[in-house]
PDB file of C-alpha atoms in Angstrom:
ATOM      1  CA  UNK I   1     117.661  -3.012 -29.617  1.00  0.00           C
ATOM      2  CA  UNK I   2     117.670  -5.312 -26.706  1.00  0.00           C
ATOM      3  CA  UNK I   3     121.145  -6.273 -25.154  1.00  0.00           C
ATOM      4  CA  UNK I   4     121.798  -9.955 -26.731  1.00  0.00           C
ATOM      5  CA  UNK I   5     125.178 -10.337 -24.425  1.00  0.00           C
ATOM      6  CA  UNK I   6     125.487 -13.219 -21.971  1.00  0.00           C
ATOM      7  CA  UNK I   7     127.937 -10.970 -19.863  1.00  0.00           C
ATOM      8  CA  UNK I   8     128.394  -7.270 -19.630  1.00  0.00           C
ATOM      9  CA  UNK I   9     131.446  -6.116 -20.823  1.00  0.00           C
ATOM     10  CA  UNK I  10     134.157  -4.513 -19.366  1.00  0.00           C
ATOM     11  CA  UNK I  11     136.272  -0.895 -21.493  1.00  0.00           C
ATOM     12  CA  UNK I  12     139.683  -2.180 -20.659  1.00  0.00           C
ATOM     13  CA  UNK I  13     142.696  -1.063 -23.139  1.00  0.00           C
ATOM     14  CA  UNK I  14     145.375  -4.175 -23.398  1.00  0.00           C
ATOM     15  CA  UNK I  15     147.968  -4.861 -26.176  1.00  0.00           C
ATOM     16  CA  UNK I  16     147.223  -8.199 -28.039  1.00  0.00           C
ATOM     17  CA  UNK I  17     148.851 -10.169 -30.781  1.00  0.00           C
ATOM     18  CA  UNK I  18     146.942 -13.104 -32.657  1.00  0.00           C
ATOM     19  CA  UNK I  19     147.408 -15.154 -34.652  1.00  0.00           C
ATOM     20  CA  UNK I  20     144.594 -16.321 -37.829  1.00  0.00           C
ATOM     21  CA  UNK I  21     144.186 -19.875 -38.874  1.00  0.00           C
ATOM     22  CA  UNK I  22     146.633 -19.446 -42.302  1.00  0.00           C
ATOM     23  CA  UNK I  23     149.339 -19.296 -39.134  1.00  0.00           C
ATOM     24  CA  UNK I  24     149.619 -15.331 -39.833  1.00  0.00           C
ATOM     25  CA  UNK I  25     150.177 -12.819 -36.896  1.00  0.00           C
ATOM     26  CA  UNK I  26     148.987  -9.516 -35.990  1.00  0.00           C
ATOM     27  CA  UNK I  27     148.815  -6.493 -33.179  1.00  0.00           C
ATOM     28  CA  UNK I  28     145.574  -5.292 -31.699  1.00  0.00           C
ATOM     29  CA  UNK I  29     144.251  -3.525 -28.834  1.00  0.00           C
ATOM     30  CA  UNK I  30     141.536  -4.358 -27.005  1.00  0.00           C
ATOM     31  CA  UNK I  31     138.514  -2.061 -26.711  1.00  0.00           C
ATOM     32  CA  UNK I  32     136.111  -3.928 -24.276  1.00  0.00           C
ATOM     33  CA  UNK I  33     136.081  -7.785 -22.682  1.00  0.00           C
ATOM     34  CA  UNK I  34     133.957 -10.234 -20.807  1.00  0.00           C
ATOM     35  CA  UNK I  35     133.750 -13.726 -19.525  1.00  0.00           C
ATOM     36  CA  UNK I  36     132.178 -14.506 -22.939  1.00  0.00           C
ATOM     37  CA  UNK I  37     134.092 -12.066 -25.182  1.00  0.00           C
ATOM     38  CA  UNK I  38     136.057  -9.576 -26.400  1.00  0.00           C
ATOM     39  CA  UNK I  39     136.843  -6.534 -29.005  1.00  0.00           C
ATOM     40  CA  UNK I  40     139.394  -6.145 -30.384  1.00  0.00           C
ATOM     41  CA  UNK I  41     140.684  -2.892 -32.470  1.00  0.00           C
ATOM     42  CA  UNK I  42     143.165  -4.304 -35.360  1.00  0.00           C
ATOM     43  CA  UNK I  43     143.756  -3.300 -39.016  1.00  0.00           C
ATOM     44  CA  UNK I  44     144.032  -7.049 -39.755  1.00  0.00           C
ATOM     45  CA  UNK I  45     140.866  -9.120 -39.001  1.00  0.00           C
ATOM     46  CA  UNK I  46     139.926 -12.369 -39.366  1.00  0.00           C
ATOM     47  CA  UNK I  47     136.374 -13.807 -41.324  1.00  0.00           C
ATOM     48  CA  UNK I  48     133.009 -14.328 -39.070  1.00  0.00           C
ATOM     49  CA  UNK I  49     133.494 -18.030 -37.911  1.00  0.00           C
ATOM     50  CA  UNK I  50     137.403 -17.756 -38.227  1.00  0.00           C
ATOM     51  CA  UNK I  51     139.461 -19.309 -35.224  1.00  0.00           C
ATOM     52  CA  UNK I  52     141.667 -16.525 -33.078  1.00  0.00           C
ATOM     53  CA  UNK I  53     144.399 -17.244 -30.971  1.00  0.00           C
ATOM     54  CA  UNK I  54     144.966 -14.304 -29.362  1.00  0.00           C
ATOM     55  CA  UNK I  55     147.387 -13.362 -26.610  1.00  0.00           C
ATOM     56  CA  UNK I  56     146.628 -10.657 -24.577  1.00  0.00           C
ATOM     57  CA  UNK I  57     148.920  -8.686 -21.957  1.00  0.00           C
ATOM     58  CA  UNK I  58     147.573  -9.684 -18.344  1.00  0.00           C
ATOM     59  CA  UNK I  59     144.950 -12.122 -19.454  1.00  0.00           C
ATOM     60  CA  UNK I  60     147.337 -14.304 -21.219  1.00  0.00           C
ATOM     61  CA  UNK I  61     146.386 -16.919 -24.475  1.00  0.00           C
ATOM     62  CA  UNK I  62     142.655 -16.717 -25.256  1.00  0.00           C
ATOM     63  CA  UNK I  63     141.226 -18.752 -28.309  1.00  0.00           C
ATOM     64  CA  UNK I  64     137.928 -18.161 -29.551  1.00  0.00           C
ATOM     65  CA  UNK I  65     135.784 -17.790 -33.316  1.00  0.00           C
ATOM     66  CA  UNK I  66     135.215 -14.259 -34.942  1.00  0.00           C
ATOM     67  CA  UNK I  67     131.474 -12.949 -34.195  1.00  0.00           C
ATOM     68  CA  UNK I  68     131.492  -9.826 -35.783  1.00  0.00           C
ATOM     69  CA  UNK I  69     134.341  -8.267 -38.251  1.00  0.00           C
ATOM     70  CA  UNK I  70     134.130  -4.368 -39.067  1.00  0.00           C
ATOM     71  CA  UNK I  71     136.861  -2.041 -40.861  1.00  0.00           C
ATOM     72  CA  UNK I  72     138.021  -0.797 -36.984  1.00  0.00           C
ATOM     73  CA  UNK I  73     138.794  -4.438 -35.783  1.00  0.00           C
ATOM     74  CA  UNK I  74     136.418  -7.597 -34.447  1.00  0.00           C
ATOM     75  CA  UNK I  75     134.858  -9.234 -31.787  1.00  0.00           C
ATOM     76  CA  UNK I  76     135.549 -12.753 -30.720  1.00  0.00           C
ATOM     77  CA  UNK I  77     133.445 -15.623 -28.458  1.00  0.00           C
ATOM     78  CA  UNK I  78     135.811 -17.245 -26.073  1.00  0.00           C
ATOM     79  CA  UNK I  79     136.149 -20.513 -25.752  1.00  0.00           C
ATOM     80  CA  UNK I  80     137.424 -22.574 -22.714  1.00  0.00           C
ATOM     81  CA  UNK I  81     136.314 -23.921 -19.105  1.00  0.00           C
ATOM     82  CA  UNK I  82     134.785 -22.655 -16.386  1.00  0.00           C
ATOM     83  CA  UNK I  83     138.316 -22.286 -14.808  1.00  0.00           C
ATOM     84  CA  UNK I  84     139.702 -20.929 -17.496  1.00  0.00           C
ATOM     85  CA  UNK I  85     136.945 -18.137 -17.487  1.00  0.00           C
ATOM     86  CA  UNK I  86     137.431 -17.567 -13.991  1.00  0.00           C
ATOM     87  CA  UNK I  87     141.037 -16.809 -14.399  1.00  0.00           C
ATOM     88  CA  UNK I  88     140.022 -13.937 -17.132  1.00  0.00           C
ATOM     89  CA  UNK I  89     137.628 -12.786 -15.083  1.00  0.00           C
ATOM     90  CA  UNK I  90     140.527 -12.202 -12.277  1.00  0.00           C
ATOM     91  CA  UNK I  91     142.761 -11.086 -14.804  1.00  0.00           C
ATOM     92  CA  UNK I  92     140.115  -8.608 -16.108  1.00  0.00           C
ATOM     93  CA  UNK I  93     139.477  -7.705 -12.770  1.00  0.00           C
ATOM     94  CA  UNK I  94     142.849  -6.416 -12.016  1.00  0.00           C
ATOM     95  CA  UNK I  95     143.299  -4.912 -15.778  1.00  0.00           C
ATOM     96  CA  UNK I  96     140.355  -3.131 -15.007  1.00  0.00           C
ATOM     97  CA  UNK I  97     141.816  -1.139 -11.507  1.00  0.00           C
ATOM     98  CA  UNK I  98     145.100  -1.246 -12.887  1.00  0.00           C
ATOM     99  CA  UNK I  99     144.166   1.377 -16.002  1.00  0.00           C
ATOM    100  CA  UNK I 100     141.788   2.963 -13.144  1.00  0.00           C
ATOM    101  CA  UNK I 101     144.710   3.820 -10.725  1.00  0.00           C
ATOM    102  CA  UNK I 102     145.506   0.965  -9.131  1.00  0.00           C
ATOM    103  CA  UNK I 103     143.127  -0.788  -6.314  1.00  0.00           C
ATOM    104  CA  UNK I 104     144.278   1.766  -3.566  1.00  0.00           C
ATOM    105  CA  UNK I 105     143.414   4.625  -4.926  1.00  0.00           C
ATOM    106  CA  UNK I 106     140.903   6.889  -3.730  1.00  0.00           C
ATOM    107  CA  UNK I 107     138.905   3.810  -1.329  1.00  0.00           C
ATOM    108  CA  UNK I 108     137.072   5.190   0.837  1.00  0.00           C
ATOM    109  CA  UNK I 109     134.766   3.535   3.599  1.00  0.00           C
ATOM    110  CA  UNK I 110     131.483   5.298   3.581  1.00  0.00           C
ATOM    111  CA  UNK I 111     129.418   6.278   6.824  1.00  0.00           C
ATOM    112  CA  UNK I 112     126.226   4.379   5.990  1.00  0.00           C
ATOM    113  CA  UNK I 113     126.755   1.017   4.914  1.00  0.00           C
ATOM    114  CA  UNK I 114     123.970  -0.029   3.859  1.00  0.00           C
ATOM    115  CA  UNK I 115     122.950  -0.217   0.315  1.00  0.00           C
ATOM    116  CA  UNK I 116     120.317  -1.618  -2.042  1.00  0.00           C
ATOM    117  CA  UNK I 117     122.014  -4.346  -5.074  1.00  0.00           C
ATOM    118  CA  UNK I 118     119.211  -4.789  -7.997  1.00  0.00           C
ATOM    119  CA  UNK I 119     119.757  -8.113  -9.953  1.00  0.00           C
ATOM    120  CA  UNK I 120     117.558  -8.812 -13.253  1.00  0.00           C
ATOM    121  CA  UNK I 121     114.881 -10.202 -10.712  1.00  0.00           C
ATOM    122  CA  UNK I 122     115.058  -8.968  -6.824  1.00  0.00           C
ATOM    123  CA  UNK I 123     116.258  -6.756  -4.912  1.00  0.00           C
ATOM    124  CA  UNK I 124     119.561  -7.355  -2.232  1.00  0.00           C
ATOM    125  CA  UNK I 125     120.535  -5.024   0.729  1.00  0.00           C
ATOM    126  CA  UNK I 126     124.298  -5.146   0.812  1.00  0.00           C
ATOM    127  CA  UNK I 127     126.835  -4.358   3.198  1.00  0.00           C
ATOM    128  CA  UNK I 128     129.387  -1.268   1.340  1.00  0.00           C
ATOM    129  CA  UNK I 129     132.703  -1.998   2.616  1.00  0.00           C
ATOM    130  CA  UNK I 130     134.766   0.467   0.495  1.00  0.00           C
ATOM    131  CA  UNK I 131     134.069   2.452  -2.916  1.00  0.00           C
ATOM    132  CA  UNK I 132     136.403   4.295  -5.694  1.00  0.00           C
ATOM    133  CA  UNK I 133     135.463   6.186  -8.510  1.00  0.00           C
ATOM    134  CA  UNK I 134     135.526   2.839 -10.655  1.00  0.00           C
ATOM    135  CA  UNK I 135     133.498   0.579  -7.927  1.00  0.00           C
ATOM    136  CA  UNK I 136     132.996  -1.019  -4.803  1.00  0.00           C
ATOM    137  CA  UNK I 137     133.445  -3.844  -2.380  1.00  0.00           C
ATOM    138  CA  UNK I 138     129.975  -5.351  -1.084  1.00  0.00           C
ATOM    139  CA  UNK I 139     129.096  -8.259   0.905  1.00  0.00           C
ATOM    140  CA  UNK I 140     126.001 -10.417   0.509  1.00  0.00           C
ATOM    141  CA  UNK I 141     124.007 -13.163   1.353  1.00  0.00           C
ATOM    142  CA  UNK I 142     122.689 -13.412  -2.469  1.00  0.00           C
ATOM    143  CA  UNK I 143     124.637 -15.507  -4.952  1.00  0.00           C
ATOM    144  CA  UNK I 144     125.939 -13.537  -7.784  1.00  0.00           C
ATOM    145  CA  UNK I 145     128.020 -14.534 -10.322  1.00  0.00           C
ATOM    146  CA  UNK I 146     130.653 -13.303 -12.067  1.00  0.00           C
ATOM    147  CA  UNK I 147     129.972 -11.380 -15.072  1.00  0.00           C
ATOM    148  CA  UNK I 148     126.531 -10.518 -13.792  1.00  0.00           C
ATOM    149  CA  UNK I 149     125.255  -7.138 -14.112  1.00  0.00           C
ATOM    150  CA  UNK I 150     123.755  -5.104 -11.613  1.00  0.00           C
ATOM    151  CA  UNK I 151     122.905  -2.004 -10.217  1.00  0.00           C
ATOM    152  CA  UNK I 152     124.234  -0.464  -7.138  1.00  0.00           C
ATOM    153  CA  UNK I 153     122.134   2.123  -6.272  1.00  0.00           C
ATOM    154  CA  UNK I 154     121.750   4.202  -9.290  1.00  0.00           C
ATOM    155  CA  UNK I 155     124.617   2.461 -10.351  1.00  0.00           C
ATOM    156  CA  UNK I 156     124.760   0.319 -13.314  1.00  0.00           C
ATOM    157  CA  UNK I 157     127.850  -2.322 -12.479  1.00  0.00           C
ATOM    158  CA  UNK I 158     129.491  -6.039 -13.086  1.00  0.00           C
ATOM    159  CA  UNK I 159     130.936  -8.250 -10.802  1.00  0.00           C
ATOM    160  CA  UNK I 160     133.940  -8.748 -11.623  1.00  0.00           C
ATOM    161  CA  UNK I 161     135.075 -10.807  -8.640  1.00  0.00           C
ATOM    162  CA  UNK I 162     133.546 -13.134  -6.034  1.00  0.00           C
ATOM    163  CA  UNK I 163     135.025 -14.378  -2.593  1.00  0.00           C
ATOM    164  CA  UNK I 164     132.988 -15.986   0.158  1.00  0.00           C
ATOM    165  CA  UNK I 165     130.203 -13.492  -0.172  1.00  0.00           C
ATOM    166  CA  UNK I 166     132.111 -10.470  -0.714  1.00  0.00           C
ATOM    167  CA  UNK I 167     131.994  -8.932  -4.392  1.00  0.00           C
ATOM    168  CA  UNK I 168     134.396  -6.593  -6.098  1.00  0.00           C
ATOM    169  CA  UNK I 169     132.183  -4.440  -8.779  1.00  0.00           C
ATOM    170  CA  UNK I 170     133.008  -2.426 -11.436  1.00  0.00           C
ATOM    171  CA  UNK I 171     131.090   0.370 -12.148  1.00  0.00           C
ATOM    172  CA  UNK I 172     129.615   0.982 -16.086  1.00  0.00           C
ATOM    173  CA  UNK I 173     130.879   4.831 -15.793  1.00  0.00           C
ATOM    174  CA  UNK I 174     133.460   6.134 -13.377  1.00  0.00           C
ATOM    175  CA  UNK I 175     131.958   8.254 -10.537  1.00  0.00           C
ATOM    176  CA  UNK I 176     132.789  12.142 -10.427  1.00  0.00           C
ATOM    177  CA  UNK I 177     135.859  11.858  -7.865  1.00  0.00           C
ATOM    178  CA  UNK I 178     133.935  14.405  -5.878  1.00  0.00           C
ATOM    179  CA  UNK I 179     130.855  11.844  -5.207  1.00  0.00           C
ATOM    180  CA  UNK I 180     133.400   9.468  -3.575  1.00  0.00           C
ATOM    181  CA  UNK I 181     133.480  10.038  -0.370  1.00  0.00           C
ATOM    182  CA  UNK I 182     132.413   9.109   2.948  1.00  0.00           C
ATOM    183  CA  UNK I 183     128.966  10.578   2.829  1.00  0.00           C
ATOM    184  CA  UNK I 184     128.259   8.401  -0.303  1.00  0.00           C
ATOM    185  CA  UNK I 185     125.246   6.204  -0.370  1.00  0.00           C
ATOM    186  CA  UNK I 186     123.654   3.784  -2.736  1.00  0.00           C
ATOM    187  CA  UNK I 187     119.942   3.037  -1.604  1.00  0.00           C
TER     188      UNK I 187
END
């Protein structure tokens, strides 16, 4: 079945509370996220179309409708601004390293450099600056945006940050610690 997503997700584990329409309140955990949506593990869940409130530790209050409702929990779209998106995708960002040990662990700065990005449509050479078993720091002349997927390498990744042409991805599968170090190479 083809991927219908608008942005790849991200496995990140975060406690949530949220609150249903009829003002009720309830605990959940999430069990993936996006710039477009999130999962959420809960024995309460609300009806497909249902309004969600939810407030989630590090991303803060996120409102959006119930997509899909199953006996584990339910998925919701998330409403708000570009800005408001943007400060998720930070948050993510940092939710992301933080369950992954924390952005200093295990960086290395790898030997060769240079590296070959795949987008839906071309092909990039990028500039590795550092990599961990979770993912790497590029830099780039192409525009990507956040919540794009790509493919480092062999790697399947996201961006999950963007700063004057330098890109923080997050790898779809952590790298065997082993793998990560300075004789690494993604072309």
């Amino acid at each position: 079945m083809p991927e219908r997503r608008k942005h790849h997700r991200v496995s990140v584990r975060l406690n949530a509370r949220f609150l249903l329409q009829d003002g009720s309140e309830h605990s959940a955990e999430t069990i993936d996220a996006s710039l477009s949506g999130i999962s959420f593990r809960s024995r309460a869940v609300p009806y497909r179309g249902q309004r969600v409130v939810a407030y989630v530790s590090d991303l803060g209050r996120i409102e959006g409708t119930a997509t899909r409702v199953s006996k584990e929990g339910f998925a919701i779209s998330v409403s708000g601004t570009r800005y408001r998106k943007d400060k998720i995708a930070g948050a993510l960002t940092w939710a992301k390293l933080e369950q992954l040990g924390g952005r200093s662990a295990d960086r290395v700065v790898p030997t060769v450099k240079e590296g070959r990005l795949f987008t839906n449509n071309a092909l990039h050479s990028v500039e590795i600056l550092n990599v961990s078993t979770g993912g790497a720091a590029v830099r780039s002349a192409a525009f990507l945006p956040l919540g794009t997927t790509v493919r480092l390498g062999d790697q399947p990744a996201i961006v999950l940050r963007v700063e004057n042409g330098t890109y923080a991805l997050a790898f779809e599968k952590e790298l065997d610690p082993a793998a990560v170090n300075v004789d690494i190479r993604f072309d």
